[in-house]
mmCIF file of C-alpha atoms in Angstrom:
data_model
loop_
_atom_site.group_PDB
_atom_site.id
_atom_site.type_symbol
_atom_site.label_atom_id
_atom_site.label_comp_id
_atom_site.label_asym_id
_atom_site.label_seq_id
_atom_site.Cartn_x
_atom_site.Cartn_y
_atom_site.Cartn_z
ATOM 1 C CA UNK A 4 -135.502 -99.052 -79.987
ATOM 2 C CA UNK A 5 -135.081 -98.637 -76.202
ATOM 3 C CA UNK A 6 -134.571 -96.143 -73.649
ATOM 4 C CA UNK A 7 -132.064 -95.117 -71.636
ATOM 5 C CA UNK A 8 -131.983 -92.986 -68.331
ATOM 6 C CA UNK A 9 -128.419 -91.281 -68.035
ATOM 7 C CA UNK A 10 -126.568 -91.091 -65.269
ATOM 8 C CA UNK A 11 -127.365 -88.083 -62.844
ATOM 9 C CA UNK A 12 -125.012 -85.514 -63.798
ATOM 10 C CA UNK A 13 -125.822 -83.089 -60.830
ATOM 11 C CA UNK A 14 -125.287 -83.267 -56.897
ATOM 12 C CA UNK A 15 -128.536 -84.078 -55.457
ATOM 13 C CA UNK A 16 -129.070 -85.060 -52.010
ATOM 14 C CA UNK A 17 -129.023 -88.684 -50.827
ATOM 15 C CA UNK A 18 -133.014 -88.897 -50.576
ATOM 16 C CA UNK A 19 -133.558 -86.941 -53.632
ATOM 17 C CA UNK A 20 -131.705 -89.313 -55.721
ATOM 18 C CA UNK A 21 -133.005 -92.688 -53.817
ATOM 19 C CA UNK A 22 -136.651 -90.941 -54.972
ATOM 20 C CA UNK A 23 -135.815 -90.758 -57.980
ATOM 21 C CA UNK A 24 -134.399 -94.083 -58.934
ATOM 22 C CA UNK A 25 -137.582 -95.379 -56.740
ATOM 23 C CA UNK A 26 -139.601 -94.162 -59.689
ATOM 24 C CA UNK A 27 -137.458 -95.493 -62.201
ATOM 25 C CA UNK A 28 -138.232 -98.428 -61.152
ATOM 26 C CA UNK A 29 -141.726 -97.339 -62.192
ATOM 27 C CA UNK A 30 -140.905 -96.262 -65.287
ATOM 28 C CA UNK A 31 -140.221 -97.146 -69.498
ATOM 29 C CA UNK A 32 -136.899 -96.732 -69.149
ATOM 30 C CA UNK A 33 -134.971 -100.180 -69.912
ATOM 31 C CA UNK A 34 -131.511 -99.083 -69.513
ATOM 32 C CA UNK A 35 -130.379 -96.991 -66.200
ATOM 33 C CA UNK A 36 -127.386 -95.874 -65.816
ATOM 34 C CA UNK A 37 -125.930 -95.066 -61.837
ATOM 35 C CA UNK A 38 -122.725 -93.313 -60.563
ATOM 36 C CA UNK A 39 -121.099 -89.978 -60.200
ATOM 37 C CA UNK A 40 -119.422 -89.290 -63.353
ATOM 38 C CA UNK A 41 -118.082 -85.844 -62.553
ATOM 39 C CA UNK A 42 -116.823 -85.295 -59.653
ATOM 40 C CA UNK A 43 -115.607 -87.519 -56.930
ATOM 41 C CA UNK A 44 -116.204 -85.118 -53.685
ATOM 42 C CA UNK A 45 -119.930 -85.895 -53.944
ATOM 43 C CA UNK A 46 -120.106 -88.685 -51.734
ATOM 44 C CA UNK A 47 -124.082 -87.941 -51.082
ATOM 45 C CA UNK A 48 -124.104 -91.704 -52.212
ATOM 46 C CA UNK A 49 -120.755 -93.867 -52.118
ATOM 47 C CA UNK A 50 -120.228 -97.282 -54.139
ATOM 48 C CA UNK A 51 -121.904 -99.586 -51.328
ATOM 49 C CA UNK A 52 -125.186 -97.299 -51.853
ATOM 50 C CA UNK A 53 -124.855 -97.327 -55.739
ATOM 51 C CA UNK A 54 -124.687 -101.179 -56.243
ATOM 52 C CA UNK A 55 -127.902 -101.728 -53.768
ATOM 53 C CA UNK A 56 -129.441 -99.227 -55.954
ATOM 54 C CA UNK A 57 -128.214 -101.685 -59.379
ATOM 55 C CA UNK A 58 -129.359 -104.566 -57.576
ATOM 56 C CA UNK A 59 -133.145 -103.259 -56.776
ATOM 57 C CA UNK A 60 -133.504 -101.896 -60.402
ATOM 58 C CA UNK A 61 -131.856 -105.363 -62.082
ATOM 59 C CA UNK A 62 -134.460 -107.216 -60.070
ATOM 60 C CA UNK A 63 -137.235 -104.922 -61.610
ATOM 61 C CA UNK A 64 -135.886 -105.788 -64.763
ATOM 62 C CA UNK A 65 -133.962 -103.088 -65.810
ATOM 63 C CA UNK A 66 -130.675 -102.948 -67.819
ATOM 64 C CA UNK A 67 -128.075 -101.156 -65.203
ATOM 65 C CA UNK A 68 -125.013 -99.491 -66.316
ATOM 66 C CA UNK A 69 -122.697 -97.880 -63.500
ATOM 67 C CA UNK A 70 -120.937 -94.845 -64.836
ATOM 68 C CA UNK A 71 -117.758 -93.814 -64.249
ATOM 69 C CA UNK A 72 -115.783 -90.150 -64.110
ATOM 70 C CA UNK A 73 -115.345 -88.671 -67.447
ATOM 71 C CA UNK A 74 -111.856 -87.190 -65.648
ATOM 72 C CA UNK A 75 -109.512 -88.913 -63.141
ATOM 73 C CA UNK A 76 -107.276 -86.568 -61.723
ATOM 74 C CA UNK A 77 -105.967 -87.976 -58.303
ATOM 75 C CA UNK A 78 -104.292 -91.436 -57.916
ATOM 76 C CA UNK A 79 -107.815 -91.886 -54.934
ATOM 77 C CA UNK A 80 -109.739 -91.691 -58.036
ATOM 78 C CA UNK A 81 -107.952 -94.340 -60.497
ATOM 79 C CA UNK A 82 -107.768 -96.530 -57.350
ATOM 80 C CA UNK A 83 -111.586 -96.002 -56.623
ATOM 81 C CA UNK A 84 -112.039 -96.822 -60.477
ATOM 82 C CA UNK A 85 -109.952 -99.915 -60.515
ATOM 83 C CA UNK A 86 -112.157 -101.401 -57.593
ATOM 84 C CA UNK A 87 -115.255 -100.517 -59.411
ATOM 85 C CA UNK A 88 -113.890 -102.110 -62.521
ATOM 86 C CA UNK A 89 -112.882 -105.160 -60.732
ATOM 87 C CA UNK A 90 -115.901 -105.344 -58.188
ATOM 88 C CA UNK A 91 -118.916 -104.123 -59.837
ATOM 89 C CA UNK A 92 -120.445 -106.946 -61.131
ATOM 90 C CA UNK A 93 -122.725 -104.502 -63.494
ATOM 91 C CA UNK A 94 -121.534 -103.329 -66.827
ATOM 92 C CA UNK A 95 -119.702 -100.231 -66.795
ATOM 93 C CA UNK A 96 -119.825 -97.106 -68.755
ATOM 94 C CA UNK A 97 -116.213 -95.975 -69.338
ATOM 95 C CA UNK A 98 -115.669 -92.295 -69.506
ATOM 96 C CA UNK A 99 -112.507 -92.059 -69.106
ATOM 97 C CA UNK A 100 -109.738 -94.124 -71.328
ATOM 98 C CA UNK A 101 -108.363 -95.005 -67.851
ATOM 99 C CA UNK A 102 -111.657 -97.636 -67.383
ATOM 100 C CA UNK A 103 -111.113 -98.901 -70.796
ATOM 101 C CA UNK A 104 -107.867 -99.850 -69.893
ATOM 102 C CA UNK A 105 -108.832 -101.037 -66.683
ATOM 103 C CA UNK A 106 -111.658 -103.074 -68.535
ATOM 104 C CA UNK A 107 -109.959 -104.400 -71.355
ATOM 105 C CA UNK A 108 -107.488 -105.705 -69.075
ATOM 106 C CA UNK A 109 -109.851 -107.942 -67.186
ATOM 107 C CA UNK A 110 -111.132 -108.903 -70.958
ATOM 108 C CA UNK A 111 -114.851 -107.547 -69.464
ATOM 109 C CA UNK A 112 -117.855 -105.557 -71.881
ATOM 110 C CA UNK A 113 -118.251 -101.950 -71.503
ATOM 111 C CA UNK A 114 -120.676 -98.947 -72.936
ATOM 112 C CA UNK A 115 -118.241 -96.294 -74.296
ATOM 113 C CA UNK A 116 -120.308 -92.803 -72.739
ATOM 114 C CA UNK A 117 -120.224 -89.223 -74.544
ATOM 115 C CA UNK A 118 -116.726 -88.122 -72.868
ATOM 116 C CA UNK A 119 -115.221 -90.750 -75.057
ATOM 117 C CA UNK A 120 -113.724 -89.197 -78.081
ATOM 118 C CA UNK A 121 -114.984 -91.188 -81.220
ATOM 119 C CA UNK A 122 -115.673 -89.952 -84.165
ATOM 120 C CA UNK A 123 -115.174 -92.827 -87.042
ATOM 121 C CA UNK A 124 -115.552 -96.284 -87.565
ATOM 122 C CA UNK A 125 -111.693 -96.655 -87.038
ATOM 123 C CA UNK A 126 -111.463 -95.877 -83.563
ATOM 124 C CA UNK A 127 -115.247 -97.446 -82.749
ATOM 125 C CA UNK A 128 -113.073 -100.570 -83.903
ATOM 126 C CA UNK A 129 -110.091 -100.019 -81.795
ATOM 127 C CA UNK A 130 -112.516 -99.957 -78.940
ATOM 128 C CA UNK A 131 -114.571 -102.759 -79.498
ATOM 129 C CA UNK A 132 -112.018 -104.922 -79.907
ATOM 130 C CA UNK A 133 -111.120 -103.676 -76.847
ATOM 131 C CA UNK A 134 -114.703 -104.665 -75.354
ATOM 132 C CA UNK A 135 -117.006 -102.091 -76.147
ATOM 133 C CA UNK A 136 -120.291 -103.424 -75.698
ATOM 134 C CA UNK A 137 -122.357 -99.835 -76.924
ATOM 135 C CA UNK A 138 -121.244 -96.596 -77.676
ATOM 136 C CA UNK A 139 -122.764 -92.840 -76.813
ATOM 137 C CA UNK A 140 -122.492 -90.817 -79.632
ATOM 138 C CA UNK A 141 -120.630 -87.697 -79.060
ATOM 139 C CA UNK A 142 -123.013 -84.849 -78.873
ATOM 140 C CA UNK A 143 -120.692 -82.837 -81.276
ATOM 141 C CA UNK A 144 -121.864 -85.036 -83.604
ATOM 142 C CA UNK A 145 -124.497 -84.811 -86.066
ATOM 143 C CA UNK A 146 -126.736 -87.162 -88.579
ATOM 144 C CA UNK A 147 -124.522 -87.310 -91.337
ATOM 145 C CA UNK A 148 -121.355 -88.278 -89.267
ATOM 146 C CA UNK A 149 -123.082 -90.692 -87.745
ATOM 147 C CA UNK A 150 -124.696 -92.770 -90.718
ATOM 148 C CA UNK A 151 -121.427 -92.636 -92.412
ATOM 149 C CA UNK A 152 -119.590 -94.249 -89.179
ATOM 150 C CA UNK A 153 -122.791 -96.652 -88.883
ATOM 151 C CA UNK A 154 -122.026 -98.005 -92.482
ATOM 152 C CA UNK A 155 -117.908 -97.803 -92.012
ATOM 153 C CA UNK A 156 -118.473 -99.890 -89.180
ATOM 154 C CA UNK A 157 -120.647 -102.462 -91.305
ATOM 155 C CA UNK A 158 -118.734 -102.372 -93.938
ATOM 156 C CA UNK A 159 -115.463 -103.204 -91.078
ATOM 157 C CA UNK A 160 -117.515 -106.250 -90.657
ATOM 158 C CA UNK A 161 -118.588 -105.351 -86.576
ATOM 159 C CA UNK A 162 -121.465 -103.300 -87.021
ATOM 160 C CA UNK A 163 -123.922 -105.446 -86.047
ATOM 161 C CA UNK A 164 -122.330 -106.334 -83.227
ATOM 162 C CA UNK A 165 -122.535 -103.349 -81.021
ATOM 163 C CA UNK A 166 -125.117 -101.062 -80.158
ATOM 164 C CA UNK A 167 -125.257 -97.307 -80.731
ATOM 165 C CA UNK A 168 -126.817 -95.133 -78.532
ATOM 166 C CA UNK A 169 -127.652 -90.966 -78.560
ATOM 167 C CA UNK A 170 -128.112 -88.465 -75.818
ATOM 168 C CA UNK A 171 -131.500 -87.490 -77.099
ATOM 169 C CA UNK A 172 -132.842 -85.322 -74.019
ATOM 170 C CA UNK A 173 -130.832 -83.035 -71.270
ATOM 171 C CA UNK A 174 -128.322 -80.393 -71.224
ATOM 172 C CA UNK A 175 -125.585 -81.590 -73.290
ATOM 173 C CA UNK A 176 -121.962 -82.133 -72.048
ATOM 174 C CA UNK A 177 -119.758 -80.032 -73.786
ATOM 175 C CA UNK A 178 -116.788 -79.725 -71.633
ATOM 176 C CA UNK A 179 -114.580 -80.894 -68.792
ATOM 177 C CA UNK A 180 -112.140 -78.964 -66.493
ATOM 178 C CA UNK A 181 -109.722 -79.522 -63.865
ATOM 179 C CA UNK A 182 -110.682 -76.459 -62.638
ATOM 180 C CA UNK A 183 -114.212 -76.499 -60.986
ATOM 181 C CA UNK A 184 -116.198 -73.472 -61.986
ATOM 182 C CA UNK A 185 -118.713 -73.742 -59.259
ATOM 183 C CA UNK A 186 -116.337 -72.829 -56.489
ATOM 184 C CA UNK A 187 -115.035 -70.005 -58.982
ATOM 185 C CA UNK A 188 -118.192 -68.438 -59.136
ATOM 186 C CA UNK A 189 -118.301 -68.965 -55.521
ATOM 187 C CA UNK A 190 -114.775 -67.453 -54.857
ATOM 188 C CA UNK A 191 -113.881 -70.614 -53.522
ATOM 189 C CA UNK A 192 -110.811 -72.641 -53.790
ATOM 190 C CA UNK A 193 -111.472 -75.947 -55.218
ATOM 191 C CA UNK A 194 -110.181 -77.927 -52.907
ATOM 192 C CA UNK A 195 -112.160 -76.337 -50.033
ATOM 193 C CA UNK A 196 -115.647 -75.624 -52.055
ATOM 194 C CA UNK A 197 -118.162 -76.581 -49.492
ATOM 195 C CA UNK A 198 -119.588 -78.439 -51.492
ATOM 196 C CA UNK A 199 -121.542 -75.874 -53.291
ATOM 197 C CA UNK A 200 -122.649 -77.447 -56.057
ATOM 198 C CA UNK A 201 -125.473 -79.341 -53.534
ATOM 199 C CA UNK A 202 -127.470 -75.758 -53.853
ATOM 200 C CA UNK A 203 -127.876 -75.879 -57.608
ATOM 201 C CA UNK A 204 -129.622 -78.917 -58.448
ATOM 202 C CA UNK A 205 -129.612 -78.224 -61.948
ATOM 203 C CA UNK A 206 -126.535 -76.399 -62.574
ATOM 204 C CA UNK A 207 -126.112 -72.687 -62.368
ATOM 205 C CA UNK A 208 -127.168 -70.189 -65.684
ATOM 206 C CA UNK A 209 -124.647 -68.658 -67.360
ATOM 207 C CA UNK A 210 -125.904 -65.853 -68.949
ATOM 208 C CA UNK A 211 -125.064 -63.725 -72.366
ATOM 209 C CA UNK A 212 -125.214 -59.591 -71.553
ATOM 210 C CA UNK A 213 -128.714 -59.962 -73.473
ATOM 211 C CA UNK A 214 -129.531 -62.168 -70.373
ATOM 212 C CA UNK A 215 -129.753 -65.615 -72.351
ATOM 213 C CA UNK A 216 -128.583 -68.745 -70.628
ATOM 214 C CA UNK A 217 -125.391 -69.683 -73.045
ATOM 215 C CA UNK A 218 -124.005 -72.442 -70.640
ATOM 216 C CA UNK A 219 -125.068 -74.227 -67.448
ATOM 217 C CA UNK A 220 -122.131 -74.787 -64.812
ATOM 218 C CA UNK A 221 -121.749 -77.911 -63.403
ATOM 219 C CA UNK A 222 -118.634 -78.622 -60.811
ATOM 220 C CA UNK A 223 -115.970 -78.835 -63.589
ATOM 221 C CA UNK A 224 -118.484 -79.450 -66.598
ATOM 222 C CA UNK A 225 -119.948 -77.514 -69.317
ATOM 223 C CA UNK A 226 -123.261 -77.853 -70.044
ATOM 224 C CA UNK A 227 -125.574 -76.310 -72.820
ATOM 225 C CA UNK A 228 -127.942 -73.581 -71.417
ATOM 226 C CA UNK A 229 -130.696 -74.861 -73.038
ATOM 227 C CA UNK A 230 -132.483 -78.259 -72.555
ATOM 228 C CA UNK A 231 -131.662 -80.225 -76.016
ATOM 229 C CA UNK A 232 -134.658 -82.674 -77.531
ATOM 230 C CA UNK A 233 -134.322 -84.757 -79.734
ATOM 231 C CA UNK A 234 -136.996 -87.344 -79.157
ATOM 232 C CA UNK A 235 -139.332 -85.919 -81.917
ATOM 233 C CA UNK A 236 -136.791 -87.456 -84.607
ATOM 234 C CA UNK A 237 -137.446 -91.004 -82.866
ATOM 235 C CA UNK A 238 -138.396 -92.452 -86.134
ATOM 236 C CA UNK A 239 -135.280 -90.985 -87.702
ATOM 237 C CA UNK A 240 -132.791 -92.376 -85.537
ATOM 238 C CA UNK A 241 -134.664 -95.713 -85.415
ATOM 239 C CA UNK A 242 -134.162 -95.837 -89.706
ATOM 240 C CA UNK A 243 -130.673 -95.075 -89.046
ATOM 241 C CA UNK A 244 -129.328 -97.732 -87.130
ATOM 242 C CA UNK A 245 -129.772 -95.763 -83.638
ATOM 243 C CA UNK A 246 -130.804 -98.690 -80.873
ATOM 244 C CA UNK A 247 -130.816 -96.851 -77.878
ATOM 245 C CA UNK A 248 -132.403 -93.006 -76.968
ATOM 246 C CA UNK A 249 -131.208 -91.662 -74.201
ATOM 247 C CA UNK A 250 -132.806 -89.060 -71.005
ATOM 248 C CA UNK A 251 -130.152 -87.106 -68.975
ATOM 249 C CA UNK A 252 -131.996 -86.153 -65.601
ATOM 250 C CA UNK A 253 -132.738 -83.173 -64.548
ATOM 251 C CA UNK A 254 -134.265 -81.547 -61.359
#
């Protein structure tokens, strides 16, 4: 089985997240995934920086994946996405239907992330004949779904042919918006947020009145409030079928 290092769902400064990725290079990991995938005003790091970053960690060996936005909502963003599509040279992680297309189109592989809404062996199909490479479970998912797609898709005759991975560690990604939250809280408009989201590296705590975290804010994403682990059930996943384990990042 191997393991995966998500994409960096927060906004961290520029030298925070060249750090980071520094050590990856360091580390087990032997899938990385780069790229903002929620929000396209943070431009800490733009595509130039991303694919220098892809092409220090493929030289160290590691598997890189650049991620995509799980929600295109200006025609800047599907052009941005078509030029990473068509430019990228890495393998992409579509989160949005719009990079399938995109993808398909240019008759190139792809990892289907968590945003992408699959939840049986029919639509895992439509998609792979479509390109998918791998697929993210969808964290609403649980152990019995996902053995029962595992042998649909065997049984379809394609099973062994892609790979399945899990968000195993992180806050989980529950929701998206077109409203961003973060300036909300803020009393910001969206459109003029100041970039806010740079001063919560980690989301911000949204708590129950019995002061329990419930969610974590994120821009325009929902997050759990708690940290979710599932690398204890390594073995588990391994008997299952599971090929990849994945680590979301946090602060």
């Amino acid at each position: 089985m191997k393991l995966s290092l998500g994409p960096i769902l927060y906004y961290w400064p520029h030298q925070k997240v060249a750090d980071f990725y520094q050590q990856a290079v360091e580390s087990s990991a032997d899938i990385v995934y780069l790229g903002e995938t929620i929000c396209s005003k943070r431009q800490e790091l733009r595509t130039p920086d991303w694919l220098a970053m892809a092409a220090e960690l493929a030289e160290s060996g590691k598997e890189v994946v650049l991620s995509t936005l799980a929600l295109i909502e200006a025609r800047s963003e599907r052009s941005n996405l078509k030029k990473i599509c068509d430019n990228s040279g890495c393998l992409i992680e579509a989160n949005d239907m719009a990079a399938v297309q995109f993808l398909s189109e240019k008759k190139l592989p792809f990892v289907a992330g968590t945003s992408i809404n699959i939840y049986n062996a029919y639509s895992l199909k439509v998609l792979y004949k479509a390109g998918l490479q791998r697929w993210v479970m969808p964290v609403e998912l649980n152990r019995t779904t996902l053995k029962n797609i595992l042998i649909d898709a065997e049984n379809m005759g394609f099973g062994e042919r892609i790979e399945t991975e899990v968000f195993s560690y992180g806050r989980l990604p529950l929701a998206y918006s077109a409203r961003c939250f973060t300036a909300r809280c803020k009393e910001l408009p969206k459109d003029n947020c100041q970039l806010k989201c740079l001063e919560y590296p980690d989301g911000i705590p949204l708590n129950t009145q019995e002061n329990q975290t419930l969610f974590t804010i994120n821009g325009i994403q929902t997050q759990s409030g708690q940290i979710y682990n599932l690398l204890q059930e390594y073995k588990n996943m391994r008997d299952l079928g599971v090929d990849v384990m994945r680590i979301s990042p946090t602060a």
